[in-house]
Tab-separated table of N, CA and C in Angstrom:
chain	number	residue	atom	x	y	z
A	113	MET	N	4.419	29.346	-108.919
A	113	MET	CA	6.563	29.599	-109.792
A	113	MET	C	6.229	28.650	-110.577
A	114	LEU	N	7.127	28.969	-111.524
A	114	LEU	CA	7.848	27.942	-113.067
A	114	LEU	C	9.300	27.283	-112.481
A	115	CYS	N	8.764	26.426	-113.184
A	115	CYS	CA	10.690	24.797	-112.624
A	115	CYS	C	11.038	26.402	-113.081
A	116	GLU	N	12.306	26.548	-112.994
A	116	GLU	CA	13.492	27.825	-113.583
A	116	GLU	C	14.587	26.952	-114.652
A	117	LYS	N	13.907	26.051	-114.850
A	117	LYS	CA	15.040	25.208	-115.765
A	117	LYS	C	13.631	24.980	-116.763
A	118	CYS	N	12.998	23.733	-116.543
A	118	CYS	CA	12.566	23.477	-117.694
A	118	CYS	C	11.614	24.455	-118.357
A	119	GLY	N	10.833	25.092	-117.173
A	119	GLY	CA	9.813	26.465	-117.468
A	119	GLY	C	8.754	25.843	-117.699
A	120	LYS	N	8.315	24.797	-117.498
A	120	LYS	CA	7.625	24.293	-117.590
A	120	LYS	C	5.760	24.290	-116.755
A	121	ASN	N	6.050	22.974	-115.589
A	121	ASN	CA	5.661	22.843	-114.408
A	121	ASN	C	6.489	23.885	-113.082
A	122	ASN	N	4.995	23.981	-112.197
A	122	ASN	CA	5.151	24.163	-111.240
A	122	ASN	C	6.808	23.615	-110.466
A	123	ALA	N	7.511	25.178	-109.687
A	123	ALA	CA	8.527	24.867	-108.630
A	123	ALA	C	8.371	23.712	-107.224
A	124	THR	N	8.286	22.922	-107.120
A	124	THR	CA	8.141	22.073	-105.487
A	124	THR	C	9.204	21.781	-105.074
A	125	VAL	N	10.014	22.202	-105.760
A	125	VAL	CA	11.164	22.480	-104.662
A	125	VAL	C	12.406	23.465	-104.453
A	126	MET	N	12.267	24.491	-103.598
A	126	MET	CA	13.193	25.115	-103.782
A	126	MET	C	14.798	25.166	-102.988
A	127	TYR	N	16.328	25.081	-103.847
A	127	TYR	CA	17.306	24.504	-103.248
A	127	TYR	C	18.011	25.594	-102.581
A	128	THR	N	18.025	26.358	-101.985
A	128	THR	CA	18.841	27.614	-101.537
A	128	THR	C	20.303	26.210	-100.864
A	129	GLN	N	21.251	27.257	-101.447
A	129	GLN	CA	23.104	27.409	-101.141
A	129	GLN	C	23.850	27.905	-100.564
A	130	ILE	N	24.184	28.086	-99.826
A	130	ILE	CA	24.947	29.730	-99.157
A	130	ILE	C	26.366	29.196	-99.216
A	131	VAL	N	27.786	29.517	-100.173
A	131	VAL	CA	28.658	29.457	-100.261
A	131	VAL	C	29.897	30.446	-99.837
A	132	ASN	N	29.849	30.660	-99.024
A	132	ASN	CA	31.239	31.557	-98.703
A	132	ASN	C	30.461	33.006	-98.189
A	133	GLY	N	29.094	32.716	-97.879
A	133	GLY	CA	28.992	33.554	-96.908
A	133	GLY	C	27.537	34.260	-98.972
A	134	LYS	N	27.345	33.822	-99.966
A	134	LYS	CA	26.951	33.860	-100.601
A	134	LYS	C	25.771	33.225	-100.902
A	135	LYS	N	23.982	33.312	-100.960
A	135	LYS	CA	23.289	33.200	-101.100
A	135	LYS	C	23.019	32.857	-102.481
A	136	SER	N	22.190	31.574	-102.903
A	136	SER	CA	21.602	31.243	-103.822
A	136	SER	C	20.517	30.805	-104.130
A	137	SER	N	19.473	30.723	-104.687
A	137	SER	CA	18.663	29.664	-104.694
A	137	SER	C	17.741	29.391	-106.325
A	138	LEU	N	18.079	28.085	-106.572
A	138	LEU	CA	17.088	27.619	-107.470
A	138	LEU	C	15.578	26.889	-107.368
A	139	ASN	N	14.942	27.275	-107.951
A	139	ASN	CA	13.395	26.094	-107.471
A	139	ASN	C	13.346	25.991	-108.575
A	140	LEU	N	12.621	24.475	-108.574
A	140	LEU	CA	12.504	23.598	-109.531
A	140	LEU	C	11.729	23.043	-109.870
A	141	CYS	N	10.992	21.502	-110.272
A	141	CYS	CA	10.564	21.822	-110.393
A	141	CYS	C	10.331	19.383	-109.822
A	142	SER	N	9.484	18.464	-109.296
A	142	SER	CA	10.412	17.330	-108.666
A	142	SER	C	10.863	16.654	-110.335
A	143	GLY	N	10.482	16.671	-111.633
A	143	GLY	CA	11.263	16.089	-112.589
A	143	GLY	C	12.573	16.268	-112.430
A	144	CYS	N	12.633	17.884	-112.973
A	144	CYS	CA	14.036	18.299	-112.721
A	144	CYS	C	14.877	18.666	-111.575
A	145	ALA	N	14.373	17.952	-110.044
A	145	ALA	CA	15.382	18.431	-109.673
A	145	ALA	C	15.777	16.607	-108.982
A	146	SER	N	15.089	15.637	-108.994
A	146	SER	CA	14.731	14.491	-109.605
A	146	SER	C	16.154	14.540	-110.348
A	147	GLY	N	16.595	14.884	-111.814
A	147	GLY	CA	17.597	14.833	-112.240
A	147	GLY	C	18.205	15.118	-112.620
A	148	GLU	N	18.151	16.282	-110.958
A	148	GLU	CA	20.017	16.816	-110.767
A	148	GLU	C	20.460	16.243	-109.696
A	149	SER	N	21.372	16.492	-109.466
A	149	SER	CA	22.442	15.904	-108.019
A	149	SER	C	22.457	17.645	-107.122
A	150	LEU	N	21.728	17.619	-106.923
A	150	LEU	CA	21.503	18.741	-105.116
A	150	LEU	C	21.406	18.198	-104.693
A	151	PHE	N	21.738	17.467	-104.471
A	151	PHE	CA	21.478	16.318	-102.682
A	151	PHE	C	22.189	15.319	-102.808
A	152	ASP	N	23.204	15.233	-103.545
A	152	ASP	CA	24.773	14.301	-103.362
A	152	ASP	C	25.795	14.652	-102.074
A	153	ASN	N	25.817	16.273	-102.099
A	153	ASN	CA	26.364	16.478	-101.040
A	153	ASN	C	25.307	16.257	-99.686
A	154	PHE	N	24.271	16.786	-99.595
A	154	PHE	CA	23.224	16.662	-98.019
A	154	PHE	C	23.669	15.074	-97.868
A	155	GLY	N	23.378	13.815	-99.581
A	155	GLY	CA	23.373	12.894	-98.472
A	155	GLY	C	24.347	12.173	-98.047
A	156	SER	N	25.780	12.747	-98.529
A	156	SER	CA	27.086	12.379	-97.723
A	156	SER	C	27.566	13.592	-96.298
A	157	LEU	N	26.272	14.529	-96.314
A	157	LEU	CA	26.570	14.718	-94.803
A	157	LEU	C	25.569	13.720	-93.688
A	158	LEU	N	24.368	13.366	-94.259
A	158	LEU	CA	23.903	12.723	-93.850
A	158	LEU	C	24.838	11.466	-93.476
A	159	SER	N	25.472	10.160	-93.877
A	159	SER	CA	26.317	9.533	-93.672
A	159	SER	C	26.987	9.906	-92.648
A	160	PHE	N	27.485	11.341	-92.519
A	160	PHE	CA	28.284	11.970	-91.418
A	160	PHE	C	28.569	10.654	-90.020
A	161	GLY	N	29.588	9.838	-89.575
A	161	GLY	CA	29.613	9.237	-87.987
A	161	GLY	C	29.034	7.945	-87.829
A	162	THR	N	28.832	7.691	-89.298
A	162	THR	CA	28.237	6.743	-89.013
A	162	THR	C	28.998	5.494	-89.547
A	163	ARG	N	28.943	4.659	-88.970
A	163	ARG	CA	30.031	3.370	-88.993
A	163	ARG	C	28.969	2.370	-90.464
A	164	PRO	N	29.944	2.026	-90.652
A	164	PRO	CA	29.479	1.006	-91.358
A	164	PRO	C	28.189	0.489	-90.936
A	165	GLU	N	28.949	-0.272	-89.668
A	165	GLU	CA	28.002	-2.276	-89.030
A	165	GLU	C	26.633	-1.402	-88.608
A	166	MET	N	26.442	0.023	-88.818
A	166	MET	CA	25.182	0.539	-87.932
A	166	MET	C	24.295	-0.006	-88.788
A	167	ASN	N	24.517	0.017	-90.934
A	167	ASN	CA	23.838	0.418	-91.773
A	167	ASN	C	22.700	-0.991	-92.017
A	168	GLY	N	22.836	-1.674	-91.897
A	168	GLY	CA	22.520	-2.461	-91.415
A	168	GLY	C	21.704	-2.968	-90.072
A	169	SER	N	20.890	-2.158	-89.377
A	169	SER	CA	20.307	-1.039	-88.955
A	169	SER	C	19.314	-0.715	-88.737
A	170	SER	N	18.480	-1.684	-88.271
A	170	SER	CA	16.865	-0.016	-88.719
A	170	SER	C	15.287	-0.288	-88.061
A	171	CYS	N	14.728	0.244	-88.283
A	171	CYS	CA	14.043	0.909	-87.086
A	171	CYS	C	12.679	-0.508	-86.683
A	172	PRO	N	12.519	-0.754	-84.939
A	172	PRO	CA	11.613	-1.485	-85.547
A	172	PRO	C	9.807	-1.782	-85.475
A	173	LEU	N	9.876	-0.643	-84.972
A	173	LEU	CA	8.940	-0.461	-85.389
A	173	LEU	C	8.242	-0.152	-87.824
A	174	CYS	N	9.169	0.522	-88.413
A	174	CYS	CA	9.113	0.555	-89.754
A	174	CYS	C	9.119	0.451	-90.154
A	175	GLY	N	10.678	-0.403	-89.959
A	175	GLY	CA	11.433	-0.825	-90.223
A	175	GLY	C	12.066	-0.660	-91.801
A	176	MET	N	12.693	0.720	-91.747
A	176	MET	CA	13.171	1.916	-92.243
A	176	MET	C	14.709	1.527	-91.869
A	177	THR	N	15.464	1.510	-92.505
A	177	THR	CA	17.109	1.523	-92.261
A	177	THR	C	17.925	2.552	-92.202
A	178	LEU	N	18.571	2.295	-91.919
A	178	LEU	CA	20.400	3.363	-92.254
A	178	LEU	C	19.352	4.444	-93.473
A	179	SER	N	20.295	3.761	-93.744
A	179	SER	CA	20.488	3.845	-95.521
A	179	SER	C	20.148	4.266	-95.959
A	180	GLU	N	18.566	3.445	-95.974
A	180	GLU	CA	16.950	4.596	-96.339
A	180	GLU	C	17.409	5.694	-95.218
A	181	PHE	N	17.069	6.394	-94.456
A	181	PHE	CA	17.251	7.697	-93.657
A	181	PHE	C	18.753	8.820	-94.235
A	182	THR	N	19.529	7.553	-94.775
A	182	THR	CA	20.256	8.863	-94.703
A	182	THR	C	20.776	10.050	-96.465
A	183	ARG	N	19.749	8.237	-97.031
A	183	ARG	CA	19.317	8.546	-98.321
A	183	ARG	C	18.095	9.738	-98.383
A	184	LYS	N	17.258	9.558	-97.535
A	184	LYS	CA	15.780	10.282	-97.271
A	184	LYS	C	16.508	11.549	-96.913
A	185	GLY	N	16.476	11.555	-95.804
A	185	GLY	CA	16.709	12.582	-95.201
A	185	GLY	C	15.847	12.698	-94.050
A	186	ARG	N	14.980	11.969	-93.689
A	186	ARG	CA	14.193	12.221	-92.826
A	186	ARG	C	13.827	10.565	-92.083
A	187	MET	N	12.979	11.126	-91.047
A	187	MET	CA	12.430	9.487	-91.157
A	187	MET	C	11.942	9.143	-91.080
A	188	GLY	N	11.220	7.680	-90.640
A	188	GLY	CA	10.155	7.194	-91.274
A	188	GLY	C	8.715	7.072	-90.421
A	189	CYS	N	9.614	6.822	-88.813
A	189	CYS	CA	8.302	7.220	-87.940
A	189	CYS	C	9.118	7.831	-86.587
A	190	GLY	N	8.240	8.024	-85.868
A	190	GLY	CA	8.210	8.484	-84.552
A	190	GLY	C	9.388	7.659	-83.376
A	191	GLU	N	9.310	6.675	-84.232
A	191	GLU	CA	10.791	5.408	-83.333
A	191	GLU	C	12.201	5.673	-83.706
A	192	CYS	N	12.335	6.086	-84.939
A	192	CYS	CA	13.525	6.370	-86.024
A	192	CYS	C	14.413	7.176	-85.404
A	193	TYR	N	12.887	8.461	-84.600
A	193	TYR	CA	14.720	9.503	-83.360
A	193	TYR	C	14.805	8.746	-82.661
A	194	ASN	N	14.660	7.120	-81.957
A	194	ASN	CA	15.052	5.810	-81.102
A	194	ASN	C	16.586	5.401	-81.716
A	195	THR	N	15.961	4.629	-82.333
A	195	THR	CA	16.540	4.029	-83.309
A	195	THR	C	18.366	4.874	-83.863
A	196	PHE	N	17.487	6.049	-84.696
A	196	PHE	CA	18.946	6.010	-85.450
A	196	PHE	C	19.299	7.880	-84.540
A	197	ARG	N	19.774	7.687	-83.186
A	197	ARG	CA	19.630	9.251	-82.482
A	197	ARG	C	20.584	9.418	-82.196
A	198	ARG	N	21.770	7.833	-82.162
A	198	ARG	CA	22.706	9.104	-82.684
A	198	ARG	C	23.274	9.489	-84.010
A	199	GLN	N	23.213	8.793	-84.921
A	199	GLN	CA	22.908	9.314	-86.588
A	199	GLN	C	22.910	10.240	-86.150
A	200	ALA	N	21.470	10.967	-86.581
A	200	ALA	CA	20.483	11.809	-86.103
A	200	ALA	C	21.913	13.440	-85.364
A	201	THR	N	22.241	13.009	-84.499
A	201	THR	CA	22.416	13.704	-83.809
A	201	THR	C	24.387	13.953	-84.273
A	202	ALA	N	25.195	13.256	-84.986
A	202	ALA	CA	26.513	13.666	-85.632
A	202	ALA	C	25.602	14.308	-86.845
A	203	MET	N	24.954	13.427	-87.689
A	203	MET	CA	23.949	14.867	-88.952
A	203	MET	C	23.864	15.850	-88.788
A	204	LEU	N	22.975	16.447	-87.340
A	204	LEU	CA	22.673	17.994	-87.925
A	204	LEU	C	24.283	19.074	-86.247
A	205	GLN	N	24.754	17.836	-85.839
A	205	GLN	CA	26.278	18.622	-85.126
A	205	GLN	C	26.937	18.348	-86.657
A	206	LYS	N	26.911	17.848	-88.015
A	206	LYS	CA	27.713	18.578	-88.932
A	206	LYS	C	27.557	19.452	-89.553
A	207	ILE	N	25.713	18.976	-89.709
A	207	ILE	CA	25.273	20.210	-90.949
A	207	ILE	C	24.914	21.912	-90.395
A	208	HIS	N	25.091	21.762	-88.936
A	208	HIS	CA	24.477	23.010	-88.339
A	208	HIS	C	24.850	23.616	-86.824
A	209	GLY	N	25.992	22.738	-87.157
A	209	GLY	CA	26.910	23.174	-86.108
A	209	GLY	C	26.530	22.898	-84.559
A	210	THR	N	25.485	22.426	-84.369
A	210	THR	CA	24.865	21.276	-82.420
A	210	THR	C	24.061	20.338	-83.020
A	211	SER	N	24.066	20.155	-82.159
A	211	SER	CA	22.779	19.490	-82.279
A	211	SER	C	21.642	20.128	-81.550
A	212	VAL	N	21.363	20.613	-81.151
A	212	VAL	CA	20.878	21.710	-79.876
A	212	VAL	C	20.070	22.548	-80.808
A	213	HIS	N	18.723	22.515	-80.427
A	213	HIS	CA	18.076	23.389	-81.015
A	213	HIS	C	17.053	24.850	-80.167
A	214	ASN	N	17.734	25.694	-80.433
A	214	ASN	CA	18.030	27.146	-79.769
A	214	ASN	C	16.703	27.716	-79.591
A	215	VAL	N	15.781	27.364	-78.948
A	215	VAL	CA	14.700	28.953	-79.527
A	215	VAL	C	14.383	30.324	-79.418
A	216	LYS	N	14.276	30.590	-79.851
A	216	LYS	CA	14.336	32.509	-79.634
A	216	LYS	C	12.990	33.391	-78.709
A	217	LYS	N	13.426	33.761	-77.428
A	217	LYS	CA	12.198	33.432	-77.438
A	217	LYS	C	12.107	35.946	-77.264
A	218	GLU	N	10.748	34.608	-77.706
A	218	GLU	CA	10.230	36.584	-77.360
A	218	GLU	C	10.048	37.187	-76.497
A	219	GLU	N	9.754	39.177	-77.183
A	219	GLU	CA	10.204	39.934	-75.985
A	219	GLU	C	8.779	39.536	-75.091
A	220	ILE	N	8.224	39.714	-74.194
A	220	ILE	CA	7.214	40.337	-73.364
A	220	ILE	C	6.948	41.160	-73.205
A	221	LYS	N	5.467	41.390	-73.255
A	221	LYS	CA	4.925	42.977	-74.041
A	221	LYS	C	3.818	42.404	-72.328
A	222	GLU	N	4.231	44.008	-71.850
A	222	GLU	CA	3.132	43.892	-70.997
A	222	GLU	C	1.756	44.321	-70.869
A	223	GLU	N	1.036	43.794	-70.355
A	223	GLU	CA	-0.613	44.573	-70.774
A	223	GLU	C	-0.347	45.473	-69.997
A	224	ALA	N	-1.448	46.401	-71.055
A	224	ALA	CA	-1.661	48.290	-70.272
A	224	ALA	C	-2.386	47.715	-69.583
A	225	PRO	N	-2.012	48.528	-68.293
A	225	PRO	CA	-2.557	48.523	-67.329
A	225	PRO	C	-4.472	48.568	-67.087
A	226	LYS	N	-5.262	47.915	-67.104
A	226	LYS	CA	-6.620	48.353	-66.899
A	226	LYS	C	-6.587	49.551	-66.633
A	227	LYS	N	-7.603	50.464	-67.178
A	227	LYS	CA	-7.465	51.956	-66.825
A	227	LYS	C	-9.784	52.072	-66.227
A	228	GLU	N	-9.713	52.469	-65.212
A	228	GLU	CA	-10.966	52.837	-64.405
A	228	GLU	C	-11.585	53.325	-65.801
A	229	LYS	N	-12.900	52.203	-65.662
A	229	LYS	CA	-13.511	54.337	-65.942
A	229	LYS	C	-13.958	55.582	-65.712
A	230	THR	N	-14.303	56.370	-66.718
A	230	THR	CA	-13.957	57.433	-65.863
A	230	THR	C	-15.269	57.273	-65.259
A	231	GLU	N	-15.898	58.818	-65.609
A	231	GLU	CA	-16.899	59.649	-64.383
A	231	GLU	C	-17.611	59.692	-65.994
A	232	ILE	N	-17.677	60.282	-66.545
A	232	ILE	CA	-17.967	60.797	-67.401
A	232	ILE	C	-18.692	58.989	-68.262
A	233	GLU	N	-17.842	58.335	-68.479
A	233	GLU	CA	-17.543	57.339	-69.353
A	233	GLU	C	-18.482	56.311	-68.459
A	234	ILE	N	-20.028	56.717	-67.040
A	234	ILE	CA	-20.292	55.634	-66.450
A	234	ILE	C	-21.350	56.474	-67.623
A	235	LEU	N	-21.397	57.214	-67.003
A	235	LEU	CA	-23.108	58.619	-67.241
A	235	LEU	C	-23.474	58.097	-68.291
A	236	LYS	N	-22.111	58.010	-69.928
A	236	LYS	CA	-23.074	57.805	-71.359
A	236	LYS	C	-23.297	56.574	-70.598
A	237	GLU	N	-22.977	55.624	-70.769
A	237	GLU	CA	-23.613	54.173	-70.285
A	237	GLU	C	-24.394	54.604	-70.200
A	238	LYS	N	-25.334	54.620	-68.055
A	238	LYS	CA	-26.369	54.958	-68.460
A	238	LYS	C	-27.132	56.396	-68.937
A	239	LEU	N	-26.757	56.855	-70.186
A	239	LEU	CA	-27.513	57.377	-70.459
A	239	LEU	C	-28.076	56.801	-72.239
A	240	SER	N	-26.974	55.215	-72.375
A	240	SER	CA	-27.760	54.636	-72.506
A	240	SER	C	-28.724	53.724	-73.199
A	241	GLN	N	-28.255	53.198	-71.328
A	241	GLN	CA	-29.263	52.791	-71.185
A	241	GLN	C	-30.997	53.725	-70.920
A	242	ALA	N	-30.433	54.573	-70.504
A	242	ALA	CA	-31.438	55.201	-70.495
A	242	ALA	C	-32.434	55.675	-71.752
A	243	ILE	N	-32.001	56.055	-72.539
A	243	ILE	CA	-32.848	55.308	-74.130
A	243	ILE	C	-32.918	54.610	-74.422
A	244	ALA	N	-32.496	53.514	-74.008
A	244	ALA	CA	-32.891	51.914	-74.260
A	244	ALA	C	-33.329	51.951	-73.504
A	245	SER	N	-33.937	52.458	-72.945
A	245	SER	CA	-35.385	51.873	-71.989
A	245	SER	C	-36.736	52.498	-71.858
A	246	GLU	N	-36.062	53.626	-73.045
A	246	GLU	CA	-37.426	54.878	-73.471
A	246	GLU	C	-37.415	55.717	-72.199
A	247	ASN	N	-36.235	56.646	-70.940
A	247	ASN	CA	-36.527	56.854	-69.929
A	247	ASN	C	-35.458	57.919	-70.968
A	248	TYR	N	-36.786	58.940	-71.188
A	248	TYR	CA	-36.196	60.208	-71.800
A	248	TYR	C	-35.980	60.976	-71.062
A	249	GLU	N	-36.740	61.306	-69.772
A	249	GLU	CA	-36.717	62.545	-68.372
A	249	GLU	C	-35.651	61.980	-68.008
A	250	GLU	N	-35.008	60.754	-68.186
A	250	GLU	CA	-33.498	60.985	-67.482
A	250	GLU	C	-32.716	60.604	-68.029
A	251	ALA	N	-33.315	60.319	-69.166
A	251	ALA	CA	-31.797	60.032	-70.167
A	251	ALA	C	-31.415	61.964	-70.082
A	252	ALA	N	-32.448	63.105	-70.278
A	252	ALA	CA	-32.319	63.971	-71.228
A	252	ALA	C	-31.358	64.909	-69.025
A	253	LYS	N	-31.199	63.925	-68.389
A	253	LYS	CA	-30.949	64.728	-67.451
A	253	LYS	C	-29.267	64.451	-67.349
A	254	ILE	N	-29.419	63.054	-67.405
A	254	ILE	CA	-28.205	61.966	-67.229
A	254	ILE	C	-27.057	63.526	-69.147
A	255	ARG	N	-27.824	63.845	-69.779
A	255	ARG	CA	-26.961	64.705	-71.307
A	255	ARG	C	-26.813	65.783	-69.980
A	256	ASP	N	-27.846	66.318	-69.765
A	256	ASP	CA	-26.755	68.081	-68.808
A	256	ASP	C	-25.774	66.977	-67.999
A	257	GLU	N	-25.947	66.102	-67.050
A	257	GLU	CA	-24.921	65.643	-66.249
A	257	GLU	C	-23.651	65.755	-66.758
A	258	ILE	N	-23.529	65.388	-68.043
A	258	ILE	CA	-22.319	64.914	-69.137
A	258	ILE	C	-21.849	66.355	-69.813
A	259	ARG	N	-22.517	67.226	-70.089
A	259	ARG	CA	-21.830	68.490	-70.560
A	259	ARG	C	-21.845	69.588	-70.021
A	260	SER	N	-21.835	69.067	-68.614
A	260	SER	CA	-21.847	70.258	-67.503
A	260	SER	C	-19.984	69.600	-66.713
A	261	LYS	N	-20.191	68.256	-66.875
A	261	LYS	CA	-19.143	67.807	-66.742
A	261	LYS	C	-18.109	67.472	-67.726
A	262	GLU	N	-18.420	68.095	-69.185
A	262	GLU	CA	-17.208	68.345	-70.467
A	262	GLU	C	-17.207	69.112	-70.404
A	263	GLY	N	-17.633	70.277	-69.342
A	263	GLY	CA	-17.972	71.970	-69.544
A	263	GLY	C	-18.071	72.529	-70.818
A	264	LYS	N	-19.292	72.069	-71.477
A	264	LYS	CA	-19.569	72.101	-72.164
A	264	LYS	C	-20.591	73.444	-72.812
């Protein structure tokens, strides 16, 4: 899919905005996306609930700072989730209305009960075995028995 702004490069960023229940989407290449001010509002949402004195804190493992986290919108490593837990929770609360992920439970389908093999199915298996072992006389008897049970 080509960029909807320049029409030259492949679109790598899909920006979707919902305002008053109306959804609009824009597919952009990375160059056009970086030139747009698409993420200005996102950055302000990320900084929601953070205290100014926390901006100097950083992750002890990867060194990511809170200001980098709010600018990039993603964590640097697994330890960042512990380091910036309070800020991330506030951000999720602001963006999604909750900080808890609710998983939709799929309907559990009951398995069809295993049906017992019918007498005819058993006879057909015996017929196949008799033919495979070249016991044609036994196969003919089984064939006749199957026909009589099927009512032919």
